[in-house]
């Protein structure tokens, strides 16, 4: 059974449950994407910065070649990295990313972060990452978000992308974009889980007709893998007593409980999985409903705790909210 879809303000139907590609190993990414398509996934969320778009494209191409899907059956998302925000850099890098995915258009293309960095030529280093020198030198470029958004609109005009959106924006930046946008953002993608519920930005986006995609729905799990002190200092959500109790109650996995909490609130989710069992579980996360009392209980777990920000590197001093372990 295919997961439900969310209607975007472009009229497109975006699958509510997709597969994220952040940290997919390049050695296995092609097989992971291919197997996910066979398992029923149709939404794939990628980015230049993930360093695996060519391999993900190989998986897509294999599935299309074998007749498992057609291109129009898939909803492929990618993102513009910060070193390519200048108006003359947006289209060339989008075309390169399309070539990596081996498709003619993206269904959705996002601004990855609303901060422009100095250009790094792909021949020097690709993906370029955060640092101009590849090590420690962060150089902010004098490019406005409006310039970048206008160039993103040009991608729609050129037929290279079907919709455009934003990622890691906060309310003020989103409001600013809406002030000058000729083409409104179709989606907002943000880190969102019970420890970081982002209630206000979600309410704003949905009120403006902008669909919300939650990433890192399982909380600190992916960031513990990066040896992040902040992530290691709180109870893992998949091992949290509240979530475990709900998993027992509904006879579901803890991951399914966390994903259902977001999807039941109208958001899309993009968990990463490589094992067939977990792929199937994640895809089936909309097959049941949480009682309102359980939705309310999870709502009380908010710590305002953000993991995906540059200061959260190992050893950085951070002020952690108390984890009540409710």
JSON list of C-alpha atoms in Angstrom, two decimals, residues 118-270:
[
{"chain": "A", "resi": 118, "resn": "UNK", "atom": "CA", "xyz": [32.17, 31.93, -0.87]},
{"chain": "A", "resi": 119, "resn": "UNK", "atom": "CA", "xyz": [32.18, 29.99, -4.13]},
{"chain": "A", "resi": 120, "resn": "UNK", "atom": "CA", "xyz": [34.32, 26.88, -4.42]},
{"chain": "A", "resi": 121, "resn": "UNK", "atom": "CA", "xyz": [34.67, 25.56, -7.95]},
{"chain": "A", "resi": 122, "resn": "UNK", "atom": "CA", "xyz": [33.57, 21.90, -8.23]},
{"chain": "A", "resi": 123, "resn": "UNK", "atom": "CA", "xyz": [36.87, 21.13, -9.96]},
{"chain": "A", "resi": 124, "resn": "UNK", "atom": "CA", "xyz": [38.62, 22.11, -6.73]},
{"chain": "A", "resi": 125, "resn": "UNK", "atom": "CA", "xyz": [36.42, 20.12, -4.36]},
{"chain": "A", "resi": 126, "resn": "UNK", "atom": "CA", "xyz": [32.98, 18.55, -4.66]},
{"chain": "A", "resi": 127, "resn": "UNK", "atom": "CA", "xyz": [30.95, 18.62, -2.58]},
{"chain": "A", "resi": 128, "resn": "UNK", "atom": "CA", "xyz": [32.63, 21.74, -1.17]},
{"chain": "A", "resi": 129, "resn": "UNK", "atom": "CA", "xyz": [31.39, 21.47, 2.43]},
{"chain": "A", "resi": 130, "resn": "UNK", "atom": "CA", "xyz": [31.42, 24.31, 4.92]},
{"chain": "A", "resi": 131, "resn": "UNK", "atom": "CA", "xyz": [35.08, 25.30, 4.73]},
{"chain": "A", "resi": 132, "resn": "UNK", "atom": "CA", "xyz": [36.60, 27.33, 1.92]},
{"chain": "A", "resi": 133, "resn": "UNK", "atom": "CA", "xyz": [39.94, 25.57, 2.38]},
{"chain": "A", "resi": 134, "resn": "UNK", "atom": "CA", "xyz": [38.39, 22.21, 3.16]},
{"chain": "A", "resi": 135, "resn": "UNK", "atom": "CA", "xyz": [39.61, 22.38, 6.74]},
{"chain": "A", "resi": 136, "resn": "UNK", "atom": "CA", "xyz": [38.57, 25.32, 8.94]},
{"chain": "A", "resi": 137, "resn": "UNK", "atom": "CA", "xyz": [38.13, 28.58, 7.00]},
{"chain": "A", "resi": 138, "resn": "UNK", "atom": "CA", "xyz": [34.47, 29.60, 6.75]},
{"chain": "A", "resi": 139, "resn": "UNK", "atom": "CA", "xyz": [34.00, 32.53, 4.34]},
{"chain": "A", "resi": 140, "resn": "UNK", "atom": "CA", "xyz": [30.59, 34.14, 4.10]},
{"chain": "A", "resi": 141, "resn": "UNK", "atom": "CA", "xyz": [29.74, 35.54, 0.66]},
{"chain": "A", "resi": 142, "resn": "UNK", "atom": "CA", "xyz": [27.96, 38.82, -0.06]},
{"chain": "A", "resi": 143, "resn": "UNK", "atom": "CA", "xyz": [24.89, 37.22, -1.66]},
{"chain": "A", "resi": 144, "resn": "UNK", "atom": "CA", "xyz": [21.40, 37.96, -0.43]},
{"chain": "A", "resi": 145, "resn": "UNK", "atom": "CA", "xyz": [18.70, 35.35, 0.05]},
{"chain": "A", "resi": 146, "resn": "UNK", "atom": "CA", "xyz": [16.58, 37.34, -2.42]},
{"chain": "A", "resi": 147, "resn": "UNK", "atom": "CA", "xyz": [19.20, 36.98, -5.15]},
{"chain": "A", "resi": 148, "resn": "UNK", "atom": "CA", "xyz": [19.33, 33.24, -4.54]},
{"chain": "A", "resi": 149, "resn": "UNK", "atom": "CA", "xyz": [15.56, 32.85, -4.47]},
{"chain": "A", "resi": 150, "resn": "UNK", "atom": "CA", "xyz": [15.19, 34.75, -7.74]},
{"chain": "A", "resi": 151, "resn": "UNK", "atom": "CA", "xyz": [17.70, 32.37, -9.32]},
{"chain": "A", "resi": 152, "resn": "UNK", "atom": "CA", "xyz": [15.75, 29.43, -7.91]},
{"chain": "A", "resi": 153, "resn": "UNK", "atom": "CA", "xyz": [12.62, 30.79, -9.59]},
{"chain": "A", "resi": 154, "resn": "UNK", "atom": "CA", "xyz": [14.59, 30.80, -12.82]},
{"chain": "A", "resi": 155, "resn": "UNK", "atom": "CA", "xyz": [15.05, 27.04, -12.48]},
{"chain": "A", "resi": 156, "resn": "UNK", "atom": "CA", "xyz": [11.28, 26.62, -12.51]},
{"chain": "A", "resi": 157, "resn": "UNK", "atom": "CA", "xyz": [10.99, 28.87, -15.55]},
{"chain": "A", "resi": 158, "resn": "UNK", "atom": "CA", "xyz": [13.65, 26.78, -17.33]},
{"chain": "A", "resi": 159, "resn": "UNK", "atom": "CA", "xyz": [11.84, 23.51, -16.57]},
{"chain": "A", "resi": 160, "resn": "UNK", "atom": "CA", "xyz": [14.74, 22.14, -14.53]},
{"chain": "A", "resi": 161, "resn": "UNK", "atom": "CA", "xyz": [12.66, 21.85, -11.36]},
{"chain": "A", "resi": 162, "resn": "UNK", "atom": "CA", "xyz": [8.93, 21.52, -10.77]},
{"chain": "A", "resi": 163, "resn": "UNK", "atom": "CA", "xyz": [8.88, 23.24, -7.37]},
{"chain": "A", "resi": 164, "resn": "UNK", "atom": "CA", "xyz": [11.23, 25.13, -5.09]},
{"chain": "A", "resi": 165, "resn": "UNK", "atom": "CA", "xyz": [11.41, 25.37, -1.33]},
{"chain": "A", "resi": 166, "resn": "UNK", "atom": "CA", "xyz": [13.59, 26.13, 1.65]},
{"chain": "A", "resi": 167, "resn": "UNK", "atom": "CA", "xyz": [15.34, 24.23, 4.41]},
{"chain": "A", "resi": 168, "resn": "UNK", "atom": "CA", "xyz": [16.58, 25.22, 7.85]},
{"chain": "A", "resi": 169, "resn": "UNK", "atom": "CA", "xyz": [14.74, 28.56, 7.72]},
{"chain": "A", "resi": 170, "resn": "UNK", "atom": "CA", "xyz": [13.32, 30.27, 10.75]},
{"chain": "A", "resi": 171, "resn": "UNK", "atom": "CA", "xyz": [10.22, 32.45, 10.85]},
{"chain": "A", "resi": 172, "resn": "UNK", "atom": "CA", "xyz": [11.91, 35.77, 10.06]},
{"chain": "A", "resi": 173, "resn": "UNK", "atom": "CA", "xyz": [13.71, 34.36, 7.00]},
{"chain": "A", "resi": 174, "resn": "UNK", "atom": "CA", "xyz": [10.57, 32.66, 5.78]},
{"chain": "A", "resi": 175, "resn": "UNK", "atom": "CA", "xyz": [8.54, 35.87, 6.16]},
{"chain": "A", "resi": 176, "resn": "UNK", "atom": "CA", "xyz": [11.21, 37.76, 4.24]},
{"chain": "A", "resi": 177, "resn": "UNK", "atom": "CA", "xyz": [11.11, 35.24, 1.40]},
{"chain": "A", "resi": 178, "resn": "UNK", "atom": "CA", "xyz": [7.33, 35.51, 1.15]},
{"chain": "A", "resi": 179, "resn": "UNK", "atom": "CA", "xyz": [7.66, 39.30, 0.84]},
{"chain": "A", "resi": 180, "resn": "UNK", "atom": "CA", "xyz": [9.55, 39.18, -2.46]},
{"chain": "A", "resi": 181, "resn": "UNK", "atom": "CA", "xyz": [8.82, 35.69, -3.85]},
{"chain": "A", "resi": 182, "resn": "UNK", "atom": "CA", "xyz": [7.26, 35.53, -7.30]},
{"chain": "A", "resi": 183, "resn": "UNK", "atom": "CA", "xyz": [6.99, 31.77, -6.81]},
{"chain": "A", "resi": 184, "resn": "UNK", "atom": "CA", "xyz": [6.16, 30.90, -3.22]},
{"chain": "A", "resi": 185, "resn": "UNK", "atom": "CA", "xyz": [8.09, 28.14, -1.43]},
{"chain": "A", "resi": 186, "resn": "UNK", "atom": "CA", "xyz": [6.30, 24.82, -1.81]},
{"chain": "A", "resi": 187, "resn": "UNK", "atom": "CA", "xyz": [7.89, 23.24, 1.24]},
{"chain": "A", "resi": 188, "resn": "UNK", "atom": "CA", "xyz": [9.88, 24.01, 4.37]},
{"chain": "A", "resi": 189, "resn": "UNK", "atom": "CA", "xyz": [12.23, 21.28, 5.57]},
{"chain": "A", "resi": 190, "resn": "UNK", "atom": "CA", "xyz": [13.42, 21.50, 9.17]},
{"chain": "A", "resi": 191, "resn": "UNK", "atom": "CA", "xyz": [14.88, 19.37, 11.93]},
{"chain": "A", "resi": 192, "resn": "UNK", "atom": "CA", "xyz": [11.86, 18.25, 13.90]},
{"chain": "A", "resi": 193, "resn": "UNK", "atom": "CA", "xyz": [11.36, 15.60, 16.58]},
{"chain": "A", "resi": 194, "resn": "UNK", "atom": "CA", "xyz": [9.87, 15.45, 20.11]},
{"chain": "A", "resi": 195, "resn": "UNK", "atom": "CA", "xyz": [12.95, 17.21, 21.55]},
{"chain": "A", "resi": 196, "resn": "UNK", "atom": "CA", "xyz": [12.65, 20.01, 18.93]},
{"chain": "A", "resi": 197, "resn": "UNK", "atom": "CA", "xyz": [9.02, 20.52, 17.98]},
{"chain": "A", "resi": 198, "resn": "UNK", "atom": "CA", "xyz": [9.29, 23.93, 16.25]},
{"chain": "A", "resi": 199, "resn": "UNK", "atom": "CA", "xyz": [5.61, 24.63, 16.86]},
{"chain": "A", "resi": 200, "resn": "UNK", "atom": "CA", "xyz": [5.64, 28.27, 15.73]},
{"chain": "A", "resi": 201, "resn": "UNK", "atom": "CA", "xyz": [7.46, 27.79, 12.42]},
{"chain": "A", "resi": 202, "resn": "UNK", "atom": "CA", "xyz": [5.26, 24.78, 11.62]},
{"chain": "A", "resi": 203, "resn": "UNK", "atom": "CA", "xyz": [2.13, 26.80, 12.34]},
{"chain": "A", "resi": 204, "resn": "UNK", "atom": "CA", "xyz": [3.39, 29.68, 10.20]},
{"chain": "A", "resi": 205, "resn": "UNK", "atom": "CA", "xyz": [4.32, 27.50, 7.24]},
{"chain": "A", "resi": 206, "resn": "UNK", "atom": "CA", "xyz": [1.07, 25.57, 7.25]},
{"chain": "A", "resi": 207, "resn": "UNK", "atom": "CA", "xyz": [-0.95, 28.78, 7.57]},
{"chain": "A", "resi": 208, "resn": "UNK", "atom": "CA", "xyz": [0.87, 30.10, 4.48]},
{"chain": "A", "resi": 209, "resn": "UNK", "atom": "CA", "xyz": [0.13, 26.94, 2.49]},
{"chain": "A", "resi": 210, "resn": "UNK", "atom": "CA", "xyz": [3.71, 25.68, 2.71]},
{"chain": "A", "resi": 211, "resn": "UNK", "atom": "CA", "xyz": [4.11, 21.96, 3.37]},
{"chain": "A", "resi": 212, "resn": "UNK", "atom": "CA", "xyz": [6.50, 20.95, 6.15]},
{"chain": "A", "resi": 213, "resn": "UNK", "atom": "CA", "xyz": [8.98, 18.10, 5.91]},
{"chain": "A", "resi": 214, "resn": "UNK", "atom": "CA", "xyz": [10.55, 16.89, 9.14]},
{"chain": "A", "resi": 215, "resn": "UNK", "atom": "CA", "xyz": [14.09, 15.54, 9.08]},
{"chain": "A", "resi": 216, "resn": "UNK", "atom": "CA", "xyz": [15.94, 13.77, 11.89]},
{"chain": "A", "resi": 217, "resn": "UNK", "atom": "CA", "xyz": [12.57, 12.50, 13.09]},
{"chain": "A", "resi": 218, "resn": "UNK", "atom": "CA", "xyz": [14.32, 10.00, 15.36]},
{"chain": "A", "resi": 219, "resn": "UNK", "atom": "CA", "xyz": [16.08, 12.78, 17.25]},
{"chain": "A", "resi": 220, "resn": "UNK", "atom": "CA", "xyz": [19.66, 12.36, 18.38]},
{"chain": "A", "resi": 221, "resn": "UNK", "atom": "CA", "xyz": [20.22, 8.95, 16.74]},
{"chain": "A", "resi": 222, "resn": "UNK", "atom": "CA", "xyz": [21.96, 10.21, 13.59]},
{"chain": "A", "resi": 223, "resn": "UNK", "atom": "CA", "xyz": [24.02, 12.73, 15.54]},
{"chain": "A", "resi": 224, "resn": "UNK", "atom": "CA", "xyz": [25.27, 10.21, 18.09]},
{"chain": "A", "resi": 225, "resn": "UNK", "atom": "CA", "xyz": [26.84, 8.49, 15.09]},
{"chain": "A", "resi": 226, "resn": "UNK", "atom": "CA", "xyz": [28.78, 11.74, 14.53]},
{"chain": "A", "resi": 227, "resn": "UNK", "atom": "CA", "xyz": [30.10, 11.63, 18.12]},
{"chain": "A", "resi": 228, "resn": "UNK", "atom": "CA", "xyz": [28.22, 14.81, 19.03]},
{"chain": "A", "resi": 229, "resn": "UNK", "atom": "CA", "xyz": [28.33, 15.54, 22.75]},
{"chain": "A", "resi": 230, "resn": "UNK", "atom": "CA", "xyz": [24.93, 17.24, 22.74]},
{"chain": "A", "resi": 231, "resn": "UNK", "atom": "CA", "xyz": [23.28, 14.21, 21.15]},
{"chain": "A", "resi": 232, "resn": "UNK", "atom": "CA", "xyz": [24.94, 11.83, 23.59]},
{"chain": "A", "resi": 233, "resn": "UNK", "atom": "CA", "xyz": [23.80, 13.85, 26.60]},
{"chain": "A", "resi": 234, "resn": "UNK", "atom": "CA", "xyz": [20.08, 13.13, 26.31]},
{"chain": "A", "resi": 235, "resn": "UNK", "atom": "CA", "xyz": [18.01, 9.97, 26.40]},
{"chain": "A", "resi": 236, "resn": "UNK", "atom": "CA", "xyz": [17.78, 8.47, 22.89]},
{"chain": "A", "resi": 237, "resn": "UNK", "atom": "CA", "xyz": [14.23, 8.93, 21.66]},
{"chain": "A", "resi": 238, "resn": "UNK", "atom": "CA", "xyz": [13.98, 5.35, 20.43]},
{"chain": "A", "resi": 239, "resn": "UNK", "atom": "CA", "xyz": [14.87, 4.23, 23.95]},
{"chain": "A", "resi": 240, "resn": "UNK", "atom": "CA", "xyz": [12.79, 6.81, 25.78]},
{"chain": "A", "resi": 241, "resn": "UNK", "atom": "CA", "xyz": [10.33, 5.24, 28.28]},
{"chain": "A", "resi": 242, "resn": "UNK", "atom": "CA", "xyz": [7.41, 7.27, 26.90]},
{"chain": "A", "resi": 243, "resn": "UNK", "atom": "CA", "xyz": [8.05, 6.20, 23.31]},
{"chain": "A", "resi": 244, "resn": "UNK", "atom": "CA", "xyz": [8.77, 2.60, 24.29]},
{"chain": "A", "resi": 245, "resn": "UNK", "atom": "CA", "xyz": [5.50, 2.40, 26.20]},
{"chain": "A", "resi": 246, "resn": "UNK", "atom": "CA", "xyz": [3.62, 3.63, 23.15]},
{"chain": "A", "resi": 247, "resn": "UNK", "atom": "CA", "xyz": [5.41, 1.13, 20.93]},
{"chain": "A", "resi": 248, "resn": "UNK", "atom": "CA", "xyz": [4.21, -1.65, 23.23]},
{"chain": "A", "resi": 249, "resn": "UNK", "atom": "CA", "xyz": [0.70, -0.22, 23.32]},
{"chain": "A", "resi": 250, "resn": "UNK", "atom": "CA", "xyz": [0.31, -0.02, 19.54]},
{"chain": "A", "resi": 251, "resn": "UNK", "atom": "CA", "xyz": [2.54, -3.03, 18.77]},
{"chain": "A", "resi": 252, "resn": "UNK", "atom": "CA", "xyz": [4.76, -0.89, 16.58]},
{"chain": "A", "resi": 253, "resn": "UNK", "atom": "CA", "xyz": [8.45, -0.02, 16.58]},
{"chain": "A", "resi": 254, "resn": "UNK", "atom": "CA", "xyz": [9.62, 3.08, 18.42]},
{"chain": "A", "resi": 255, "resn": "UNK", "atom": "CA", "xyz": [10.67, 4.54, 15.07]},
{"chain": "A", "resi": 256, "resn": "UNK", "atom": "CA", "xyz": [7.14, 4.10, 13.76]},
{"chain": "A", "resi": 257, "resn": "UNK", "atom": "CA", "xyz": [5.76, 5.92, 16.81]},
{"chain": "A", "resi": 258, "resn": "UNK", "atom": "CA", "xyz": [8.09, 8.86, 16.23]},
{"chain": "A", "resi": 259, "resn": "UNK", "atom": "CA", "xyz": [7.32, 9.01, 12.52]},
{"chain": "A", "resi": 260, "resn": "UNK", "atom": "CA", "xyz": [3.59, 8.73, 13.10]},
{"chain": "A", "resi": 261, "resn": "UNK", "atom": "CA", "xyz": [3.72, 11.63, 15.55]},
{"chain": "A", "resi": 262, "resn": "UNK", "atom": "CA", "xyz": [4.95, 13.86, 12.72]},
{"chain": "A", "resi": 263, "resn": "UNK", "atom": "CA", "xyz": [2.82, 12.47, 9.91]},
{"chain": "A", "resi": 264, "resn": "UNK", "atom": "CA", "xyz": [-0.32, 12.63, 12.04]},
{"chain": "A", "resi": 265, "resn": "UNK", "atom": "CA", "xyz": [0.36, 16.36, 12.38]},
{"chain": "A", "resi": 266, "resn": "UNK", "atom": "CA", "xyz": [0.34, 16.69, 8.57]},
{"chain": "A", "resi": 267, "resn": "UNK", "atom": "CA", "xyz": [4.08, 16.69, 7.96]},
{"chain": "A", "resi": 268, "resn": "UNK", "atom": "CA", "xyz": [6.18, 14.61, 5.58]},
{"chain": "A", "resi": 269, "resn": "UNK", "atom": "CA", "xyz": [9.05, 12.49, 6.91]},
{"chain": "A", "resi": 270, "resn": "UNK", "atom": "CA", "xyz": [12.24, 11.25, 5.25]}
]
